[in-house]
Amino acid sequence: MKHHLTAAIAAIALTFSGAAAANELSGVVSVNIGVAALDSSDSQCDEDKYFTFGGDARVSNQKWIFELQGQSIGSTDNTDDDEGSISFMAAGHYLWEPSDELVWGVFGGVQHTTFQDEDDTAYHAFVGAEAARHWDRATVYGQVGYTYAFAEETDNTWESGPFVRAGFRYFPDENRKIEVEAGTGYGDHDSDGSSDKTNNYAWGVEYEQQIGQGPFSFAVSYRGYYTEEGDNFDTANDATDHVFGLSFRMALGNTGSVQERHQRGADRFRAPNHHRAYAYPDQL
């Protein structure tokens, strides 16, 4: 499974780098690895540690951003048939910039997710709106949207519901970034035919540093995820992940500093990745 993901990320990087160079666009390609600690109650998710691996690529001009994301979650179940979960996403953003300080837009995409035992998969579509406000050394951004499972296994997953996400980026200088973000989603999680209402939460912090004056940067991060099956925190089957990650990024085409990439380039917005919210309910 990881070999397929590695090949896909390499193909994404080559495609996007060629497009960025040929059309003088802004782009970024990244690869990330991580180790996670899992805390779960009353579920089949009984492995307390696992590894993650993934990558993403984005290309943009002033009006739009196109992105691809891929992620592999290691096994969280001791059973022999559990090989982890893998997810691929394709998304697009269309943007308006009424001033140098303000940008807003709409986004949408499709995400394909395999469940932890790999017997089932699901396709989700999502749409939303987004906005960001820039200052000299900071950016505040937010997204609101709706997701819906439309193909393959549409029951044992997050069937449908709204989500929101917000974040803050601070730039000590143009080559460094500190980012905090949080998000939540609500809706139908059906893992036993009962269509339970449920909640999902995600939060995180990241530090990114440009390497010299070249196109490369690295980032260290902590991200947390909470997924529950049932709408009662006292009795719900749930899973909480704490993921510590390391990313390496390469800017492509018409690029500048880390700050410029996040305020004027391909990193202005990223589609929210609901991988765990889509994959975990089948085991909870």
PDB file of C-alpha atoms in Angstrom:
ATOM      1  CA  MET A   1       0.000   0.000   0.000  1.00  0.00           C
ATOM      2  CA  LYS A   2       2.786   2.450   0.906  1.00  0.00           C
ATOM      3  CA  HIS A   3       4.601   1.667  -2.355  1.00  0.00           C
ATOM      4  CA  HIS A   4       1.521   2.757  -4.318  1.00  0.00           C
ATOM      5  CA  LEU A   5       1.305   5.954  -2.289  1.00  0.00           C
ATOM      6  CA  THR A   6       5.010   6.700  -2.805  1.00  0.00           C
ATOM      7  CA  ALA A   7       4.674   6.238  -6.561  1.00  0.00           C
ATOM      8  CA  ALA A   8       1.609   8.468  -6.640  1.00  0.00           C
ATOM      9  CA  ILE A   9       3.380  11.240  -4.711  1.00  0.00           C
ATOM     10  CA  ALA A  10       6.370  11.067  -7.072  1.00  0.00           C
ATOM     11  CA  ALA A  11       4.059  11.330 -10.094  1.00  0.00           C
ATOM     12  CA  ILE A  12       2.271  14.281  -8.497  1.00  0.00           C
ATOM     13  CA  ALA A  13       5.578  16.058  -7.873  1.00  0.00           C
ATOM     14  CA  LEU A  14       6.790  15.615 -11.450  1.00  0.00           C
ATOM     15  CA  THR A  15       3.461  16.707 -12.951  1.00  0.00           C
ATOM     16  CA  PHE A  16       3.120  19.775 -10.776  1.00  0.00           C
ATOM     17  CA  SER A  17       6.733  20.862 -11.113  1.00  0.00           C
ATOM     18  CA  GLY A  18       6.433  20.729 -14.906  1.00  0.00           C
ATOM     19  CA  ALA A  19       3.180  22.705 -14.863  1.00  0.00           C
ATOM     20  CA  ALA A  20       4.584  25.336 -12.529  1.00  0.00           C
ATOM     21  CA  ALA A  21       7.749  25.814 -14.559  1.00  0.00           C
ATOM     22  CA  ALA A  22       5.958  25.937 -17.904  1.00  0.00           C
ATOM     23  CA  ASN A  23       3.241  28.369 -16.862  1.00  0.00           C
ATOM     24  CA  GLU A  24       5.078  30.493 -14.304  1.00  0.00           C
ATOM     25  CA  LEU A  25       2.703  29.361 -11.596  1.00  0.00           C
ATOM     26  CA  SER A  26       3.242  29.002  -7.870  1.00  0.00           C
ATOM     27  CA  GLY A  27       3.471  25.458  -6.546  1.00  0.00           C
ATOM     28  CA  VAL A  28       4.601  23.355  -3.601  1.00  0.00           C
ATOM     29  CA  VAL A  29       5.190  19.623  -3.121  1.00  0.00           C
ATOM     30  CA  SER A  30       5.634  18.046   0.305  1.00  0.00           C
ATOM     31  CA  VAL A  31       6.260  14.640   1.862  1.00  0.00           C
ATOM     32  CA  ASN A  32       5.505  13.910   5.509  1.00  0.00           C
ATOM     33  CA  ILE A  33       6.084  11.136   8.007  1.00  0.00           C
ATOM     34  CA  GLY A  34       4.765  10.785  11.524  1.00  0.00           C
ATOM     35  CA  VAL A  35       4.329   8.630  14.579  1.00  0.00           C
ATOM     36  CA  ALA A  36       0.975   8.510  16.339  1.00  0.00           C
ATOM     37  CA  ALA A  37      -0.343   7.492  19.738  1.00  0.00           C
ATOM     38  CA  LEU A  38      -3.930   6.208  19.744  1.00  0.00           C
ATOM     39  CA  ASP A  39      -6.300   6.195  22.716  1.00  0.00           C
ATOM     40  CA  SER A  40      -9.576   4.395  22.066  1.00  0.00           C
ATOM     41  CA  SER A  41     -12.458   3.201  24.246  1.00  0.00           C
ATOM     42  CA  ASP A  42     -14.773   0.270  23.492  1.00  0.00           C
ATOM     43  CA  SER A  43     -13.638  -0.271  19.933  1.00  0.00           C
ATOM     44  CA  GLN A  44     -11.496  -2.489  17.745  1.00  0.00           C
ATOM     45  CA  CYS A  45      -8.817   0.220  17.494  1.00  0.00           C
ATOM     46  CA  ASP A  46      -6.519  -1.404  20.032  1.00  0.00           C
ATOM     47  CA  GLU A  47      -3.042  -0.567  18.757  1.00  0.00           C
ATOM     48  CA  ASP A  48      -1.635   2.317  20.794  1.00  0.00           C
ATOM     49  CA  LYS A  49       1.112   3.364  18.329  1.00  0.00           C
ATOM     50  CA  TYR A  50       1.354   3.455  14.550  1.00  0.00           C
ATOM     51  CA  PHE A  51       3.113   5.323  11.735  1.00  0.00           C
ATOM     52  CA  THR A  52       1.757   7.683   9.094  1.00  0.00           C
ATOM     53  CA  PHE A  53       3.118   8.591   5.683  1.00  0.00           C
ATOM     54  CA  GLY A  54       1.798  10.977   3.058  1.00  0.00           C
ATOM     55  CA  GLY A  55       2.315  13.829   0.679  1.00  0.00           C
ATOM     56  CA  ASP A  56       0.528  16.635  -1.102  1.00  0.00           C
ATOM     57  CA  ALA A  57       1.011  18.975  -4.019  1.00  0.00           C
ATOM     58  CA  ARG A  58      -0.608  22.290  -4.902  1.00  0.00           C
ATOM     59  CA  VAL A  59      -0.353  24.607  -7.883  1.00  0.00           C
ATOM     60  CA  SER A  60      -1.960  28.031  -8.137  1.00  0.00           C
ATOM     61  CA  ASN A  61      -2.189  31.446  -9.698  1.00  0.00           C
ATOM     62  CA  GLN A  62      -3.960  34.462  -8.239  1.00  0.00           C
ATOM     63  CA  LYS A  63      -7.446  33.105  -9.033  1.00  0.00           C
ATOM     64  CA  TRP A  64      -7.305  29.402  -8.252  1.00  0.00           C
ATOM     65  CA  ILE A  65      -5.541  26.593  -6.397  1.00  0.00           C
ATOM     66  CA  PHE A  66      -5.572  22.918  -7.402  1.00  0.00           C
ATOM     67  CA  GLU A  67      -4.345  20.331  -4.925  1.00  0.00           C
ATOM     68  CA  LEU A  68      -3.829  16.597  -4.464  1.00  0.00           C
ATOM     69  CA  GLN A  69      -3.318  14.879  -1.115  1.00  0.00           C
ATOM     70  CA  GLY A  70      -2.457  11.305  -0.175  1.00  0.00           C
ATOM     71  CA  GLN A  71      -2.085   9.757   3.264  1.00  0.00           C
ATOM     72  CA  SER A  72      -1.459   6.307   4.743  1.00  0.00           C
ATOM     73  CA  ILE A  73      -2.415   5.436   8.325  1.00  0.00           C
ATOM     74  CA  GLY A  74      -0.745   2.376   9.815  1.00  0.00           C
ATOM     75  CA  SER A  75      -2.592  -0.530  11.380  1.00  0.00           C
ATOM     76  CA  THR A  76      -4.636   0.337  14.478  1.00  0.00           C
ATOM     77  CA  ASP A  77      -6.013  -3.183  14.991  1.00  0.00           C
ATOM     78  CA  ASN A  78      -4.187  -6.362  16.004  1.00  0.00           C
ATOM     79  CA  THR A  79      -6.180  -8.538  13.595  1.00  0.00           C
ATOM     80  CA  ASP A  80      -4.287 -10.051  10.672  1.00  0.00           C
ATOM     81  CA  ASP A  81      -6.546  -8.522   8.023  1.00  0.00           C
ATOM     82  CA  ASP A  82      -6.002  -4.942   9.195  1.00  0.00           C
ATOM     83  CA  GLU A  83      -3.320  -3.296   7.062  1.00  0.00           C
ATOM     84  CA  GLY A  84      -4.215   0.290   7.844  1.00  0.00           C
ATOM     85  CA  SER A  85      -6.043   2.903   5.815  1.00  0.00           C
ATOM     86  CA  ILE A  86      -5.131   4.979   2.776  1.00  0.00           C
ATOM     87  CA  SER A  87      -6.802   8.093   1.396  1.00  0.00           C
ATOM     88  CA  PHE A  88      -6.489  10.222  -1.745  1.00  0.00           C
ATOM     89  CA  MET A  89      -8.022  13.650  -2.279  1.00  0.00           C
ATOM     90  CA  ALA A  90      -8.365  16.017  -5.236  1.00  0.00           C
ATOM     91  CA  ALA A  91      -9.669  19.530  -4.591  1.00  0.00           C
ATOM     92  CA  GLY A  92      -9.931  22.938  -6.227  1.00  0.00           C
ATOM     93  CA  HIS A  93     -10.314  26.493  -4.904  1.00  0.00           C
ATOM     94  CA  TYR A  94     -11.552  29.568  -6.778  1.00  0.00           C
ATOM     95  CA  LEU A  95     -10.512  32.855  -5.157  1.00  0.00           C
ATOM     96  CA  TRP A  96     -11.326  36.553  -5.165  1.00  0.00           C
ATOM     97  CA  GLU A  97      -8.977  39.227  -3.773  1.00  0.00           C
ATOM     98  CA  PRO A  98     -10.804  42.520  -3.199  1.00  0.00           C
ATOM     99  CA  SER A  99      -7.614  43.924  -1.611  1.00  0.00           C
ATOM    100  CA  ASP A 100      -4.042  42.938  -0.757  1.00  0.00           C
ATOM    101  CA  GLU A 101      -5.153  42.089   2.777  1.00  0.00           C
ATOM    102  CA  LEU A 102      -8.317  40.091   2.084  1.00  0.00           C
ATOM    103  CA  VAL A 103      -9.000  36.936   0.043  1.00  0.00           C
ATOM    104  CA  TRP A 104     -12.085  34.749  -0.045  1.00  0.00           C
ATOM    105  CA  GLY A 105     -13.273  31.895  -2.186  1.00  0.00           C
ATOM    106  CA  VAL A 106     -15.116  28.638  -2.661  1.00  0.00           C
ATOM    107  CA  PHE A 107     -13.704  25.117  -2.744  1.00  0.00           C
ATOM    108  CA  GLY A 108     -14.773  21.575  -3.463  1.00  0.00           C
ATOM    109  CA  GLY A 109     -13.338  18.140  -4.004  1.00  0.00           C
ATOM    110  CA  VAL A 110     -13.566  14.369  -3.759  1.00  0.00           C
ATOM    111  CA  GLN A 111     -11.817  12.051  -1.294  1.00  0.00           C
ATOM    112  CA  HIS A 112     -11.463   8.265  -1.562  1.00  0.00           C
ATOM    113  CA  THR A 113     -10.771   6.359   1.675  1.00  0.00           C
ATOM    114  CA  THR A 114     -10.150   2.706   2.472  1.00  0.00           C
ATOM    115  CA  PHE A 115     -11.305   1.544   5.887  1.00  0.00           C
ATOM    116  CA  GLN A 116      -8.916   0.013   8.382  1.00  0.00           C
ATOM    117  CA  ASP A 117      -9.592  -3.597   7.338  1.00  0.00           C
ATOM    118  CA  GLU A 118      -9.436  -2.601   3.616  1.00  0.00           C
ATOM    119  CA  ASP A 119     -12.595  -4.624   2.891  1.00  0.00           C
ATOM    120  CA  ASP A 120     -14.601  -1.459   2.294  1.00  0.00           C
ATOM    121  CA  THR A 121     -13.963   1.934   0.759  1.00  0.00           C
ATOM    122  CA  ALA A 122     -15.929   5.153   0.501  1.00  0.00           C
ATOM    123  CA  TYR A 123     -16.042   8.188  -1.773  1.00  0.00           C
ATOM    124  CA  HIS A 124     -16.889  11.533  -0.197  1.00  0.00           C
ATOM    125  CA  ALA A 125     -17.605  14.846  -1.902  1.00  0.00           C
ATOM    126  CA  PHE A 126     -17.223  18.156  -0.083  1.00  0.00           C
ATOM    127  CA  VAL A 127     -17.920  21.823  -0.847  1.00  0.00           C
ATOM    128  CA  GLY A 128     -17.368  24.990   1.122  1.00  0.00           C
ATOM    129  CA  ALA A 129     -16.416  28.654   1.402  1.00  0.00           C
ATOM    130  CA  GLU A 130     -13.222  30.155   2.796  1.00  0.00           C
ATOM    131  CA  ALA A 131     -11.667  33.510   3.659  1.00  0.00           C
ATOM    132  CA  ALA A 132      -8.385  34.904   4.969  1.00  0.00           C
ATOM    133  CA  ARG A 133      -7.166  38.247   6.331  1.00  0.00           C
ATOM    134  CA  HIS A 134      -3.455  39.140   6.032  1.00  0.00           C
ATOM    135  CA  TRP A 135      -1.312  41.501   8.091  1.00  0.00           C
ATOM    136  CA  ASP A 136       2.414  42.251   7.864  1.00  0.00           C
ATOM    137  CA  ARG A 137       3.376  39.245  10.000  1.00  0.00           C
ATOM    138  CA  ALA A 138       0.132  37.301  10.469  1.00  0.00           C
ATOM    139  CA  THR A 139      -2.822  35.658   8.741  1.00  0.00           C
ATOM    140  CA  VAL A 140      -6.191  34.544  10.070  1.00  0.00           C
ATOM    141  CA  TYR A 141      -8.241  32.127   7.949  1.00  0.00           C
ATOM    142  CA  GLY A 142     -11.451  30.126   8.148  1.00  0.00           C
ATOM    143  CA  GLN A 143     -13.415  27.522   6.185  1.00  0.00           C
ATOM    144  CA  VAL A 144     -16.962  26.215   6.415  1.00  0.00           C
ATOM    145  CA  GLY A 145     -18.399  23.388   4.336  1.00  0.00           C
ATOM    146  CA  TYR A 146     -20.392  20.176   3.986  1.00  0.00           C
ATOM    147  CA  THR A 147     -19.321  16.596   3.234  1.00  0.00           C
ATOM    148  CA  TYR A 148     -21.339  13.698   1.839  1.00  0.00           C
ATOM    149  CA  ALA A 149     -20.591  10.001   1.171  1.00  0.00           C
ATOM    150  CA  PHE A 150     -21.854   9.255  -2.329  1.00  0.00           C
ATOM    151  CA  ALA A 151     -20.322   5.958  -3.532  1.00  0.00           C
ATOM    152  CA  GLU A 152     -19.096   2.514  -2.424  1.00  0.00           C
ATOM    153  CA  GLU A 153     -19.673   1.968   1.323  1.00  0.00           C
ATOM    154  CA  THR A 154     -21.787   4.944   2.404  1.00  0.00           C
ATOM    155  CA  ASP A 155     -23.058   3.542   5.726  1.00  0.00           C
ATOM    156  CA  ASN A 156     -20.068   2.616   7.899  1.00  0.00           C
ATOM    157  CA  THR A 157     -18.464   6.040   7.667  1.00  0.00           C
ATOM    158  CA  TRP A 158     -19.209   9.722   8.220  1.00  0.00           C
ATOM    159  CA  GLU A 159     -22.292   9.741   6.021  1.00  0.00           C
ATOM    160  CA  SER A 160     -22.868  13.506   5.821  1.00  0.00           C
ATOM    161  CA  GLY A 161     -22.649  16.692   7.779  1.00  0.00           C
ATOM    162  CA  PRO A 162     -21.221  20.228   8.097  1.00  0.00           C
ATOM    163  CA  PHE A 163     -17.696  21.163   9.156  1.00  0.00           C
ATOM    164  CA  VAL A 164     -15.810  24.315  10.147  1.00  0.00           C
ATOM    165  CA  ARG A 165     -12.095  25.045  10.423  1.00  0.00           C
ATOM    166  CA  ALA A 166     -10.077  28.096  11.537  1.00  0.00           C
ATOM    167  CA  GLY A 167      -6.406  28.916  11.888  1.00  0.00           C
ATOM    168  CA  PHE A 168      -3.798  31.548  12.678  1.00  0.00           C
ATOM    169  CA  ARG A 169      -0.355  31.925  11.087  1.00  0.00           C
ATOM    170  CA  TYR A 170       2.402  34.054  12.557  1.00  0.00           C
ATOM    171  CA  PHE A 171       5.598  34.844  10.653  1.00  0.00           C
ATOM    172  CA  PRO A 172       8.528  35.847  12.926  1.00  0.00           C
ATOM    173  CA  ASP A 173      10.277  36.681   9.651  1.00  0.00           C
ATOM    174  CA  GLU A 174       9.581  35.897   6.014  1.00  0.00           C
ATOM    175  CA  ASN A 175      11.329  32.521   6.206  1.00  0.00           C
ATOM    176  CA  ARG A 176       9.574  31.100   9.293  1.00  0.00           C
ATOM    177  CA  LYS A 177       5.970  30.260  10.137  1.00  0.00           C
ATOM    178  CA  ILE A 178       4.130  29.239  13.304  1.00  0.00           C
ATOM    179  CA  GLU A 179       0.586  27.990  12.666  1.00  0.00           C
ATOM    180  CA  VAL A 180      -2.221  26.842  14.948  1.00  0.00           C
ATOM    181  CA  GLU A 181      -5.540  25.468  13.701  1.00  0.00           C
ATOM    182  CA  ALA A 182      -8.693  23.739  14.920  1.00  0.00           C
ATOM    183  CA  GLY A 183     -11.779  22.284  13.290  1.00  0.00           C
ATOM    184  CA  THR A 184     -14.909  20.292  13.980  1.00  0.00           C
ATOM    185  CA  GLY A 185     -17.510  18.339  12.037  1.00  0.00           C
ATOM    186  CA  TYR A 186     -20.941  16.970  12.925  1.00  0.00           C
ATOM    187  CA  GLY A 187     -23.366  14.593  11.284  1.00  0.00           C
ATOM    188  CA  ASP A 188     -24.397  10.999  10.702  1.00  0.00           C
ATOM    189  CA  HIS A 189     -21.863   8.307  11.555  1.00  0.00           C
ATOM    190  CA  ASP A 190     -23.495   4.968  10.782  1.00  0.00           C
ATOM    191  CA  SER A 191     -21.489   1.930  11.865  1.00  0.00           C
ATOM    192  CA  ASP A 192     -24.363  -0.326  12.925  1.00  0.00           C
ATOM    193  CA  GLY A 193     -27.396   0.860  10.934  1.00  0.00           C
ATOM    194  CA  SER A 194     -28.509   3.296  13.640  1.00  0.00           C
ATOM    195  CA  SER A 195     -27.373   6.572  12.000  1.00  0.00           C
ATOM    196  CA  ASP A 196     -25.924   7.937  15.243  1.00  0.00           C
ATOM    197  CA  LYS A 197     -25.252  11.631  15.407  1.00  0.00           C
ATOM    198  CA  THR A 198     -21.607  12.251  16.210  1.00  0.00           C
ATOM    199  CA  ASN A 199     -18.800  14.745  16.525  1.00  0.00           C
ATOM    200  CA  ASN A 200     -15.290  15.002  15.076  1.00  0.00           C
ATOM    201  CA  TYR A 201     -12.568  17.360  16.252  1.00  0.00           C
ATOM    202  CA  ALA A 202      -9.112  18.203  14.903  1.00  0.00           C
ATOM    203  CA  TRP A 203      -6.444  20.552  16.235  1.00  0.00           C
ATOM    204  CA  GLY A 204      -2.775  21.194  15.660  1.00  0.00           C
ATOM    205  CA  VAL A 205       0.323  23.369  15.704  1.00  0.00           C
ATOM    206  CA  GLU A 206       3.159  23.551  13.157  1.00  0.00           C
ATOM    207  CA  TYR A 207       6.517  25.266  12.850  1.00  0.00           C
ATOM    208  CA  GLU A 208       7.999  25.691   9.336  1.00  0.00           C
ATOM    209  CA  GLN A 209      11.517  26.894   8.491  1.00  0.00           C
ATOM    210  CA  GLN A 210      12.928  27.719   5.074  1.00  0.00           C
ATOM    211  CA  ILE A 211      16.342  26.154   4.424  1.00  0.00           C
ATOM    212  CA  GLY A 212      18.700  28.931   3.358  1.00  0.00           C
ATOM    213  CA  GLN A 213      17.482  30.984   0.405  1.00  0.00           C
ATOM    214  CA  GLY A 214      16.516  27.992  -1.738  1.00  0.00           C
ATOM    215  CA  PRO A 215      13.138  26.408  -2.500  1.00  0.00           C
ATOM    216  CA  PHE A 216      13.264  23.870   0.358  1.00  0.00           C
ATOM    217  CA  SER A 217      11.755  24.014   3.815  1.00  0.00           C
ATOM    218  CA  PHE A 218      10.993  21.638   6.668  1.00  0.00           C
ATOM    219  CA  ALA A 219       8.200  21.595   9.251  1.00  0.00           C
ATOM    220  CA  VAL A 220       7.592  19.867  12.577  1.00  0.00           C
ATOM    221  CA  SER A 221       4.046  19.475  13.814  1.00  0.00           C
ATOM    222  CA  TYR A 222       1.674  18.064  16.380  1.00  0.00           C
ATOM    223  CA  ARG A 223      -1.899  17.241  15.344  1.00  0.00           C
ATOM    224  CA  GLY A 224      -4.739  15.750  17.325  1.00  0.00           C
ATOM    225  CA  TYR A 225      -7.923  14.060  16.122  1.00  0.00           C
ATOM    226  CA  TYR A 226     -11.036  12.899  17.954  1.00  0.00           C
ATOM    227  CA  THR A 227     -13.651  10.680  16.295  1.00  0.00           C
ATOM    228  CA  GLU A 228     -16.672   9.177  18.033  1.00  0.00           C
ATOM    229  CA  GLU A 229     -19.471   6.815  17.084  1.00  0.00           C
ATOM    230  CA  GLY A 230     -22.469   8.012  19.094  1.00  0.00           C
ATOM    231  CA  ASP A 231     -23.405  11.460  20.382  1.00  0.00           C
ATOM    232  CA  ASN A 232     -22.779  10.946  24.097  1.00  0.00           C
ATOM    233  CA  PHE A 233     -19.210  11.587  25.264  1.00  0.00           C
ATOM    234  CA  ASP A 234     -19.740   9.369  28.340  1.00  0.00           C
ATOM    235  CA  THR A 235     -20.884   6.256  26.463  1.00  0.00           C
ATOM    236  CA  ALA A 236     -19.645   6.699  22.905  1.00  0.00           C
ATOM    237  CA  ASN A 237     -17.088   4.468  21.242  1.00  0.00           C
ATOM    238  CA  ASP A 238     -14.316   6.874  20.330  1.00  0.00           C
ATOM    239  CA  ALA A 239     -10.737   7.218  19.163  1.00  0.00           C
ATOM    240  CA  THR A 240      -8.248   9.998  19.896  1.00  0.00           C
ATOM    241  CA  ASP A 241      -5.016  10.323  17.894  1.00  0.00           C
ATOM    242  CA  HIS A 242      -1.923  12.339  18.797  1.00  0.00           C
ATOM    243  CA  VAL A 243       0.315  12.606  15.728  1.00  0.00           C
ATOM    244  CA  PHE A 244       3.857  14.013  15.747  1.00  0.00           C
ATOM    245  CA  GLY A 245       5.056  14.738  12.224  1.00  0.00           C
ATOM    246  CA  LEU A 246       8.012  15.876  10.123  1.00  0.00           C
ATOM    247  CA  SER A 247       7.533  17.355   6.639  1.00  0.00           C
ATOM    248  CA  PHE A 248       9.886  18.312   3.824  1.00  0.00           C
ATOM    249  CA  ARG A 249       8.632  20.782   1.208  1.00  0.00           C
ATOM    250  CA  MET A 250       9.842  22.085  -2.130  1.00  0.00           C
ATOM    251  CA  ALA A 251       8.508  25.271  -3.681  1.00  0.00           C
ATOM    252  CA  LEU A 252       8.055  25.264  -7.454  1.00  0.00           C
ATOM    253  CA  GLY A 253       7.813  27.805 -10.248  1.00  0.00           C
ATOM    254  CA  ASN A 254       7.206  31.436  -9.394  1.00  0.00           C
ATOM    255  CA  THR A 255       7.944  31.200  -5.663  1.00  0.00           C
ATOM    256  CA  GLY A 256       9.249  33.324  -2.842  1.00  0.00           C
ATOM    257  CA  SER A 257       9.614  33.057   0.904  1.00  0.00           C
ATOM    258  CA  VAL A 258       7.569  30.901   3.272  1.00  0.00           C
ATOM    259  CA  GLN A 259       5.448  33.936   4.115  1.00  0.00           C
ATOM    260  CA  GLU A 260       4.843  34.830   0.477  1.00  0.00           C
ATOM    261  CA  ARG A 261       3.815  31.262  -0.312  1.00  0.00           C
ATOM    262  CA  HIS A 262       1.221  31.305   2.480  1.00  0.00           C
ATOM    263  CA  GLN A 263      -0.104  34.793   1.777  1.00  0.00           C
ATOM    264  CA  ARG A 264       0.161  35.025  -2.021  1.00  0.00           C
ATOM    265  CA  GLY A 265       0.910  31.538  -3.342  1.00  0.00           C
ATOM    266  CA  ALA A 266      -0.141  27.912  -3.369  1.00  0.00           C
ATOM    267  CA  ASP A 267      -0.321  27.543   0.435  1.00  0.00           C
ATOM    268  CA  ARG A 268      -2.996  30.203   0.949  1.00  0.00           C
ATOM    269  CA  PHE A 269      -5.636  27.518   1.502  1.00  0.00           C
ATOM    270  CA  ARG A 270      -5.691  23.747   1.908  1.00  0.00           C
ATOM    271  CA  ALA A 271      -8.772  21.572   1.824  1.00  0.00           C
ATOM    272  CA  PRO A 272      -9.462  19.938   5.204  1.00  0.00           C
ATOM    273  CA  ASN A 273      -8.468  16.273   5.301  1.00  0.00           C
ATOM    274  CA  HIS A 274     -11.118  14.152   7.062  1.00  0.00           C
ATOM    275  CA  HIS A 275      -9.273  10.861   6.599  1.00  0.00           C
ATOM    276  CA  ARG A 276      -9.815   9.549  10.131  1.00  0.00           C
ATOM    277  CA  ALA A 277     -13.417  10.753  10.335  1.00  0.00           C
ATOM    278  CA  TYR A 278     -14.140   8.767   7.150  1.00  0.00           C
ATOM    279  CA  ALA A 279     -12.102   5.646   8.014  1.00  0.00           C
ATOM    280  CA  TYR A 280     -12.581   5.048  11.740  1.00  0.00           C
ATOM    281  CA  PRO A 281     -16.377   4.602  12.206  1.00  0.00           C
ATOM    282  CA  ASP A 282     -16.194   1.133  10.612  1.00  0.00           C
ATOM    283  CA  GLN A 283     -14.141  -0.003  13.630  1.00  0.00           C
ATOM    284  CA  LEU A 284     -15.809   1.942  16.430  1.00  0.00           C
TER     285      LEU A 284
END
